[in-house]
GROMACS .gro file of C-alpha atoms in nm:
model
  375
    1MET     CA    1  -3.386   1.597  -0.910
    2TYR     CA    2  -3.344   1.289  -0.697
    3LYS     CA    3  -3.197   0.995  -0.887
    4ARG     CA    4  -3.305   0.650  -0.788
    5TRP     CA    5  -3.016   0.416  -0.853
    6PHE     CA    6  -3.068   0.103  -1.058
    7ILE     CA    7  -2.863  -0.165  -0.888
    8ALA     CA    8  -2.749  -0.490  -1.042
    9LEU     CA    9  -2.487  -0.754  -0.965
   10GLY     CA   10  -2.313  -1.040  -1.140
   11SER     CA   11  -2.036  -1.288  -1.056
   12ILE     CA   12  -1.844  -1.573  -1.215
   13SER     CA   13  -1.537  -1.778  -1.126
   14VAL     CA   14  -1.338  -2.073  -1.248
   15LEU     CA   15  -1.050  -2.282  -1.121
   16ALA     CA   16  -0.820  -2.386  -1.405
   17LEU     CA   17  -0.617  -2.702  -1.349
   18MET     CA   18  -0.238  -2.672  -1.343
   19THR     CA   19  -0.193  -2.916  -1.629
   20ALA     CA   20  -0.186  -2.898  -2.006
   21TRP     CA   21  -0.564  -2.855  -1.996
   22GLU     CA   22  -0.698  -2.511  -2.071
   23PHE     CA   23  -1.029  -2.375  -1.949
   24ARG     CA   24  -1.306  -2.403  -2.205
   25THR     CA   25  -1.674  -2.334  -2.170
   26ASN     CA   26  -1.968  -2.307  -2.404
   27SER     CA   27  -2.209  -2.016  -2.392
   28ALA     CA   28  -2.488  -2.209  -2.223
   29ASP     CA   29  -2.263  -2.332  -1.943
   30LEU     CA   30  -2.124  -1.985  -1.887
   31GLN     CA   31  -2.467  -1.825  -1.871
   32GLN     CA   32  -2.570  -2.079  -1.613
   33ALA     CA   33  -2.255  -2.021  -1.410
   34ILE     CA   34  -2.292  -1.645  -1.416
   35GLY     CA   35  -2.638  -1.598  -1.276
   36LYS     CA   36  -2.780  -1.255  -1.200
   37SER     CA   37  -2.926  -1.110  -0.886
   38PRO     CA   38  -3.274  -0.968  -0.931
   39GLN     CA   39  -3.314  -0.595  -0.925
   40THR     CA   40  -3.339  -0.504  -0.560
   41ASN     CA   41  -3.032  -0.459  -0.720
   42THR     CA   42  -0.813   0.547  -1.766
   43PRO     CA   43  -0.654   0.235  -1.677
   44VAL     CA   44  -0.548   0.222  -1.313
   45VAL     CA   45  -0.168   0.207  -1.287
   46ILE     CA   46  -0.074   0.017  -0.972
   47GLU     CA   47   0.198  -0.240  -0.929
   48VAL     CA   48   0.453  -0.163  -0.661
   49ASN     CA   49   0.461  -0.460  -0.425
   50GLY     CA   50   0.084  -0.475  -0.440
   51ASN     CA   51   0.037  -0.119  -0.316
   52PRO     CA   52  -0.223   0.119  -0.461
   53PRO     CA   53  -0.106   0.398  -0.692
   54ALA     CA   54   0.034   0.728  -0.578
   55ALA     CA   55  -0.211   0.975  -0.430
   56LEU     CA   56  -0.377   1.232  -0.647
   57PRO     CA   57  -0.220   1.577  -0.629
   58ALA     CA   58  -0.305   1.763  -0.311
   59THR     CA   59  -0.466   2.034  -0.522
   60VAL     CA   60  -0.735   1.798  -0.647
   61SER     CA   61  -0.983   1.919  -0.385
   62GLY     CA   62  -0.951   2.270  -0.521
   63ARG     CA   63  -1.063   2.150  -0.864
   64LEU     CA   64  -1.371   1.970  -0.741
   65PRO     CA   65  -1.709   2.127  -0.662
   66THR     CA   66  -1.740   2.119  -0.286
   67VAL     CA   67  -2.014   2.094  -0.030
   68THR     CA   68  -2.070   2.412   0.166
   69ALA     CA   69  -1.997   2.313   0.522
   70ALA     CA   70  -2.078   2.639   0.698
   71ALA     CA   71  -2.378   2.485   0.871
   72ILE     CA   72  -2.201   2.164   0.972
   73GLU     CA   73  -2.154   2.139   1.346
   74ARG     CA   74  -1.957   1.879   1.536
   75THR     CA   75  -2.171   1.598   1.669
   76ALA     CA   76  -2.117   1.388   1.978
   77VAL     CA   77  -2.121   1.065   1.775
   78SER     CA   78  -1.778   0.958   1.652
   79LEU     CA   79  -1.601   0.683   1.461
   80PHE     CA   80  -1.238   0.622   1.561
   81ASP     CA   81  -1.266   0.950   1.759
   82ILE     CA   82  -1.362   1.149   1.448
   83ALA     CA   83  -1.703   1.316   1.425
   84LEU     CA   84  -1.900   1.493   1.157
   85GLY     CA   85  -1.814   1.863   1.170
   86ASP     CA   86  -1.456   1.809   1.290
   87THR     CA   87  -1.202   2.016   1.100
   88GLU     CA   88  -0.952   1.860   0.865
   89GLN     CA   89  -0.675   1.982   1.094
   90GLN     CA   90  -0.831   1.794   1.386
   91VAL     CA   91  -0.834   1.478   1.177
   92LEU     CA   92  -0.471   1.524   1.074
   93SER     CA   93  -0.363   1.591   1.432
   94LYS     CA   94  -0.516   1.258   1.543
   95TRP     CA   95  -0.446   1.039   1.241
   96GLY     CA   96  -0.161   1.211   1.057
   97GLN     CA   97  -0.140   1.244   0.682
   98PRO     CA   98  -0.357   0.995   0.491
   99GLN     CA   99  -0.211   0.737   0.258
  100ARG     CA  100  -0.431   0.881  -0.020
  101ARG     CA  101  -0.665   1.167  -0.101
  102ASP     CA  102  -0.946   1.041  -0.323
  103PRO     CA  103  -1.212   1.260  -0.487
  104SER     CA  104  -1.578   1.173  -0.434
  105PRO     CA  105  -1.857   1.224  -0.690
  106PHE     CA  106  -2.053   1.421  -0.431
  107GLY     CA  107  -1.828   1.724  -0.387
  108TYR     CA  108  -1.579   1.624  -0.121
  109VAL     CA  109  -1.243   1.451  -0.085
  110TRP     CA  110  -1.178   1.126   0.100
  111LEU     CA  111  -0.879   1.101   0.331
  112VAL     CA  112  -0.799   0.731   0.309
  113TYR     CA  113  -0.613   0.561   0.595
  114ASN     CA  114  -0.526   0.209   0.481
  115GLN     CA  115  -0.189   0.139   0.646
  116ASP     CA  116  -0.349  -0.066   0.923
  117LEU     CA  117  -0.634  -0.279   0.790
  118ASP     CA  118  -0.763  -0.333   1.144
  119ARG     CA  119  -0.827   0.042   1.163
  120TYR     CA  120  -0.909   0.120   0.802
  121LEU     CA  121  -1.087   0.455   0.775
  122GLN     CA  122  -1.220   0.689   0.508
  123VAL     CA  123  -1.283   1.050   0.614
  124GLY     CA  124  -1.478   1.274   0.376
  125ILE     CA  125  -1.372   1.640   0.386
  126ALA     CA  126  -1.563   1.933   0.233
  127ASP     CA  127  -1.485   2.298   0.293
  128GLY     CA  128  -1.237   2.194   0.563
  129LYS     CA  129  -1.482   1.986   0.766
  130VAL     CA  130  -1.578   1.621   0.801
  131VAL     CA  131  -1.896   1.531   0.612
  132ASP     CA  132  -1.861   1.154   0.574
  133LEU     CA  133  -1.698   0.872   0.771
  134TYR     CA  134  -1.678   0.504   0.678
  135SER     CA  135  -1.504   0.193   0.803
  136ASN     CA  136  -1.547  -0.180   0.760
  137ALA     CA  137  -1.246  -0.252   0.981
  138PRO     CA  138  -1.261  -0.502   1.269
  139ALA     CA  139  -1.203  -0.226   1.526
  140ALA     CA  140  -1.468   0.015   1.392
  141ALA     CA  141  -1.737   0.108   1.643
  142VAL     CA  142  -1.982   0.383   1.736
  143ASP     CA  143  -2.038   0.380   2.108
  144ASP     CA  144  -2.090   0.013   2.194
  145ILE     CA  145  -2.204  -0.095   1.845
  146GLY     CA  146  -1.916  -0.211   1.628
  147VAL     CA  147  -1.826  -0.436   1.340
  148GLY     CA  148  -1.925  -0.785   1.451
  149THR     CA  149  -2.212  -0.671   1.676
  150ASP     CA  150  -2.511  -0.900   1.628
  151TYR     CA  151  -2.841  -0.774   1.490
  152GLN     CA  152  -3.034  -0.829   1.811
  153THR     CA  153  -2.795  -0.609   2.009
  154LEU     CA  154  -2.814  -0.341   1.738
  155ALA     CA  155  -3.195  -0.348   1.745
  156GLN     CA  156  -3.197  -0.322   2.124
  157LYS     CA  157  -2.966  -0.020   2.114
  158HIS     CA  158  -3.136   0.162   1.825
  159GLU     CA  159  -3.497   0.165   1.713
  160LEU     CA  160  -3.486   0.039   1.355
  161LYS     CA  161  -3.776   0.206   1.177
  162ASN     CA  162  -3.912   0.129   0.831
  163THR     CA  163  -3.901   0.500   0.751
  164VAL     CA  164  -3.662   0.767   0.875
  165SER     CA  165  -3.772   1.131   0.875
  166PHE     CA  166  -3.586   1.456   0.932
  167THR     CA  167  -3.581   1.818   0.821
  168TYR     CA  168  -3.306   1.965   0.607
  169LYS     CA  169  -3.319   2.339   0.536
  170GLU     CA  170  -3.698   2.356   0.571
  171VAL     CA  171  -3.747   2.046   0.358
  172ASN     CA  172  -3.926   1.758   0.528
  173VAL     CA  173  -3.760   1.436   0.415
  174GLU     CA  174  -3.879   1.077   0.452
  175LEU     CA  175  -3.646   0.790   0.362
  176THR     CA  176  -3.749   0.428   0.310
  177ASN     CA  177  -3.519   0.235   0.541
  178GLN     CA  178  -3.357  -0.102   0.473
  179VAL     CA  179  -3.369  -0.245   0.822
  180LYS     CA  180  -3.257  -0.596   0.725
  181GLU     CA  181  -2.961  -0.496   0.507
  182ARG     CA  182  -2.832  -0.148   0.596
  183PRO     CA  183  -3.050   0.019   0.858
  184LEU     CA  184  -3.026   0.396   0.889
  185VAL     CA  185  -3.066   0.552   1.232
  186LEU     CA  186  -3.046   0.908   1.361
  187VAL     CA  187  -2.842   0.959   1.676
  188GLY     CA  188  -2.859   1.314   1.803
  189GLY     CA  189  -2.949   1.418   1.449
  190THR     CA  190  -2.651   1.234   1.297
  191PRO     CA  191  -2.738   0.983   1.024
  192ILE     CA  192  -2.560   0.648   1.078
  193ILE     CA  193  -2.573   0.358   0.836
  194PHE     CA  194  -2.506   0.016   0.985
  195TYR     CA  195  -2.425  -0.227   0.704
  196LEU     CA  196  -2.524  -0.584   0.786
  197ASP     CA  197  -2.367  -0.912   0.683
  198LYS     CA  198  -2.665  -1.123   0.577
  199HIS     CA  199  -2.444  -1.431   0.553
  200SER     CA  200  -2.317  -1.405   0.911
  201GLN     CA  201  -2.640  -1.381   1.112
  202SER     CA  202  -2.682  -1.015   1.010
  203ASP     CA  203  -2.389  -0.897   1.220
  204VAL     CA  204  -2.273  -0.539   1.161
  205SER     CA  205  -2.012  -0.543   0.883
  206ALA     CA  206  -1.943  -0.169   0.837
  207ILE     CA  207  -2.043   0.171   0.973
  208ARG     CA  208  -2.095   0.504   0.797
  209LEU     CA  209  -2.165   0.846   0.951
  210VAL     CA  210  -2.283   1.084   0.683
  211ASP     CA  211  -2.392   1.447   0.668
  212LYS     CA  212  -2.758   1.489   0.576
  213LEU     CA  213  -2.684   1.672   0.250
  214ILE     CA  214  -2.445   1.398   0.142
  215LEU     CA  215  -2.703   1.136   0.235
  216LEU     CA  216  -2.962   1.307   0.015
  217ARG     CA  217  -2.717   1.390  -0.262
  218GLY     CA  218  -2.598   1.031  -0.287
  219GLY     CA  219  -2.950   0.889  -0.315
  220TYR     CA  220  -2.859   0.604  -0.080
  221TYR     CA  221  -3.224   0.542   0.007
  222GLU     CA  222  -3.551   0.587  -0.173
  223MET     CA  223  -3.699   0.913  -0.051
  224LYS     CA  224  -3.978   1.164  -0.076
  225TRP     CA  225  -4.005   1.515   0.057
  226THR     CA  226  -4.238   1.808   0.110
  227TYR     CA  227  -4.144   2.174   0.109
  228SER     CA  228  -4.276   2.526   0.075
  229GLY     CA  229  -4.117   2.795  -0.141
  230ASP     CA  230  -3.837   2.705  -0.379
  231GLY     CA  231  -3.786   2.336  -0.445
  232PRO     CA  232  -3.484   2.160  -0.293
  233ASN     CA  233  -3.177   2.078  -0.499
  234PHE     CA  234  -2.994   1.766  -0.388
  235ASP     CA  235  -2.814   1.712  -0.718
  236ALA     CA  236  -2.449   1.613  -0.713
  237PRO     CA  237  -2.200   1.856  -0.870
  238VAL     CA  238  -2.158   1.847  -1.247
  239LEU     CA  239  -1.820   1.689  -1.316
  240THR     CA  240  -1.569   1.747  -1.593
  241LEU     CA  241  -1.427   1.451  -1.784
  242LEU     CA  242  -1.101   1.479  -1.588
  243GLN     CA  243  -1.284   1.481  -1.256
  244ARG     CA  244  -1.489   1.179  -1.360
  245GLN     CA  245  -1.172   0.989  -1.453
  246GLN     CA  246  -1.012   1.078  -1.120
  247ILE     CA  247  -1.319   0.955  -0.934
  248ASP     CA  248  -1.326   0.631  -1.131
  249THR     CA  249  -0.962   0.571  -1.039
  250ALA     CA  250  -1.038   0.650  -0.674
  251HIS     CA  251  -1.327   0.404  -0.669
  252ALA     CA  252  -1.106   0.127  -0.809
  253ARG     CA  253  -0.847   0.193  -0.539
  254GLN     CA  254  -1.112   0.186  -0.270
  255ILE     CA  255  -1.250  -0.143  -0.396
  256PHE     CA  256  -0.901  -0.291  -0.356
  257ASP     CA  257  -0.882  -0.163   0.002
  258LEU     CA  258  -1.231  -0.277   0.097
  259VAL     CA  259  -1.175  -0.627  -0.038
  260ASN     CA  260  -0.857  -0.664   0.166
  261VAL     CA  261  -1.021  -0.535   0.484
  262SER     CA  262  -1.303  -0.785   0.434
  263ARG     CA  263  -1.048  -1.062   0.385
  264ARG     CA  264  -0.865  -0.948   0.698
  265ARG     CA  265  -1.185  -0.981   0.900
  266ASN     CA  266  -1.218  -1.335   0.772
  267GLN     CA  267  -0.859  -1.436   0.855
  268LEU     CA  268  -0.755  -1.446   0.490
  269PRO     CA  269  -0.433  -1.306   0.341
  270PRO     CA  270  -0.460  -0.979   0.147
  271LEU     CA  271  -0.463  -0.981  -0.230
  272ALA     CA  272  -0.189  -0.810  -0.428
  273TRP     CA  273  -0.279  -0.555  -0.692
  274ASN     CA  274  -0.229  -0.657  -1.054
  275GLU     CA  275  -0.214  -0.357  -1.288
  276GLN     CA  276  -0.261  -0.562  -1.603
  277VAL     CA  277  -0.573  -0.725  -1.465
  278ALA     CA  278  -0.700  -0.384  -1.352
  279SER     CA  279  -0.673  -0.263  -1.711
  280VAL     CA  280  -0.886  -0.555  -1.827
  281ALA     CA  281  -1.146  -0.481  -1.556
  282GLN     CA  282  -1.159  -0.110  -1.636
  283SER     CA  283  -1.199  -0.180  -2.006
  284HIS     CA  284  -1.497  -0.405  -1.933
  285SER     CA  285  -1.665  -0.140  -1.716
  286HIS     CA  286  -1.610   0.113  -1.996
  287ASP     CA  287  -1.746  -0.134  -2.250
  288MET     CA  288  -2.063  -0.198  -2.047
  289SER     CA  289  -2.129   0.174  -2.020
  290ASP     CA  290  -2.060   0.257  -2.385
  291ALA     CA  291  -2.243  -0.042  -2.533
  292HIS     CA  292  -2.534  -0.021  -2.287
  293PHE     CA  293  -2.530  -0.374  -2.147
  294PHE     CA  294  -2.472  -0.542  -1.813
  295ASP     CA  295  -2.316  -0.885  -1.841
  296HIS     CA  296  -1.993  -1.077  -1.803
  297ILE     CA  297  -2.002  -1.150  -2.179
  298SER     CA  298  -1.930  -0.836  -2.381
  299ALA     CA  299  -2.208  -0.730  -2.614
  300SER     CA  300  -1.950  -0.561  -2.838
  301THR     CA  301  -1.672  -0.822  -2.853
  302GLY     CA  302  -1.844  -1.142  -2.744
  303LEU     CA  303  -1.558  -1.219  -2.506
  304ASP     CA  304  -1.621  -1.366  -2.161
  305PRO     CA  305  -1.404  -1.276  -1.858
  306PHE     CA  306  -1.157  -1.557  -1.912
  307GLU     CA  307  -1.120  -1.481  -2.282
  308ARG     CA  308  -1.054  -1.116  -2.197
  309LEU     CA  309  -0.772  -1.220  -1.965
  310LYS     CA  310  -0.622  -1.451  -2.226
  311PHE     CA  311  -0.657  -1.183  -2.497
  312SER     CA  312  -0.444  -0.961  -2.270
  313HIS     CA  313  -0.187  -1.244  -2.235
  314ILE     CA  314  -0.265  -1.303  -1.867
  315ALA     CA  315  -0.205  -1.666  -1.772
  316TYR     CA  316  -0.397  -1.779  -1.465
  317GLN     CA  317  -0.443  -2.083  -1.249
  318ALA     CA  318  -0.771  -1.949  -1.111
  319ALA     CA  319  -0.983  -1.652  -1.210
  320GLY     CA  320  -1.310  -1.486  -1.113
  321GLU     CA  321  -1.505  -1.169  -1.180
  322ASN     CA  322  -1.762  -0.955  -1.001
  323ILE     CA  323  -1.955  -0.680  -1.176
  324ALA     CA  324  -2.202  -0.422  -1.048
  325ALA     CA  325  -2.392  -0.127  -1.190
  326GLY     CA  326  -2.593   0.162  -1.056
  327TYR     CA  327  -2.426   0.203  -0.720
  328PRO     CA  328  -2.339   0.563  -0.621
  329ASP     CA  329  -1.988   0.481  -0.495
  330ALA     CA  330  -1.736   0.205  -0.431
  331ILE     CA  331  -1.851   0.156  -0.072
  332GLU     CA  332  -2.205   0.073  -0.175
  333ALA     CA  333  -2.088  -0.154  -0.458
  334HIS     CA  334  -1.861  -0.350  -0.223
  335GLU     CA  335  -2.128  -0.384   0.044
  336GLY     CA  336  -2.369  -0.509  -0.223
  337TRP     CA  337  -2.119  -0.771  -0.339
  338MET     CA  338  -2.057  -0.887   0.017
  339ASN     CA  339  -2.428  -0.956   0.064
  340SER     CA  340  -2.454  -1.169  -0.251
  341PRO     CA  341  -2.330  -1.531  -0.217
  342GLY     CA  342  -2.147  -1.558  -0.551
  343HIS     CA  343  -1.970  -1.225  -0.520
  344ARG     CA  344  -1.883  -1.285  -0.158
  345LYS     CA  345  -1.735  -1.621  -0.252
  346ASN     CA  346  -1.500  -1.454  -0.502
  347ILE     CA  347  -1.396  -1.183  -0.253
  348LEU     CA  348  -1.324  -1.434   0.022
  349SER     CA  349  -1.184  -1.712  -0.193
  350LYS     CA  350  -0.860  -1.879  -0.088
  351GLU     CA  351  -0.799  -1.964  -0.453
  352PHE     CA  352  -0.712  -1.606  -0.552
  353SER     CA  353  -0.394  -1.410  -0.479
  354GLN     CA  354  -0.431  -1.097  -0.695
  355LEU     CA  355  -0.696  -0.842  -0.780
  356GLY     CA  356  -0.750  -0.575  -1.043
  357ALA     CA  357  -1.049  -0.342  -1.029
  358GLY     CA  358  -1.180  -0.096  -1.286
  359VAL     CA  359  -1.464   0.155  -1.269
  360TYR     CA  360  -1.632   0.366  -1.535
  361ASP     CA  361  -1.905   0.599  -1.414
  362ASP     CA  362  -2.136   0.368  -1.215
  363PHE     CA  363  -2.017   0.041  -1.372
  364TYR     CA  364  -1.784  -0.163  -1.150
  365THR     CA  365  -1.568  -0.464  -1.235
  366GLU     CA  366  -1.325  -0.653  -1.013
  367ASP     CA  367  -1.122  -0.939  -1.157
  368PHE     CA  368  -0.949  -1.195  -0.935
  369ILE     CA  369  -0.668  -1.425  -1.042
  370THR     CA  370  -0.398  -1.655  -0.923
  371PRO     CA  371  -0.123  -1.640  -1.185
  372ARG     CA  372  -0.014  -1.960  -1.351
  373ALA     CA  373   0.336  -2.063  -1.247
  374PRO     CA  374   0.595  -2.042  -1.524
  375GLN     CA  375   0.634  -2.370  -1.707
   0.00000   0.00000   0.00000
């Protein structure tokens, strides 16, 4: 059955002075600083010169439920010269081996190319074929619409409808579009999501080409459908605990990449990965899921983000935290953060030099710090 995602966001930050003063806050001040957007809305081991952890074993795709790609045909629409329906070998011949292979919760494996942030690319592979493509890199473009294209030009090129309809295996589907935030268009039958930067005159900030089954399986838009005969099944594969842990780790790594690409686009230096901070972030995501709350202050321990860092013996000059819940994957969580002023401020802050991200199921936490210099 179709799952409608509950989406929520939260952010907080503080700049601690480099003196003998220590950051202190009372509960009322912290609650006011946090704020919450209205509803419309295994520790990760990484610390080798700021690089993400080693790739999952190449056999991981064989352990994951996969999307049957027999009916997937190559389309004329491409992103960095890769199209839906291309074979994995075609991708490898053009782009070489990826820096990582990350599992997805929807039955495919991401080939992640993050060596050049100007050409950052994620290629989703199922059954040997491309089923998903995403990039928020400065050079990303589909035809003459690319990252940085203004909304007016996008609307002139593509008709942005409030509803998008298509047929998938004799099921008539109607999706409620989000034309002012992430409009979905069909080009030659290919679904394309153009993510918009609401804080930069709604310029295009990322592009995603996605197979129709993946689009439906992910529940990226509110939808309804009609059919005759047996009812459709768009459910994502049932995952084992190990698979879930691998996906959580993959999402944390992708968050790190996406933050640094966004900073690159805004002429900011990349953040380095901090494994100890990532452990704190992952523990908070786990805590929110297990204790059934969504907040920067833990319902089980009472600790706020800064207290959690101090409890883990992390000394910082500046620190901030973004949290999210209900998003189907790291891409959607990051795009949601970038369209919320407080979260965007943390991601693009000049005050931070390191990042640690942690994900548990559909709870996301990213913690930013600048370490305190040794006394």
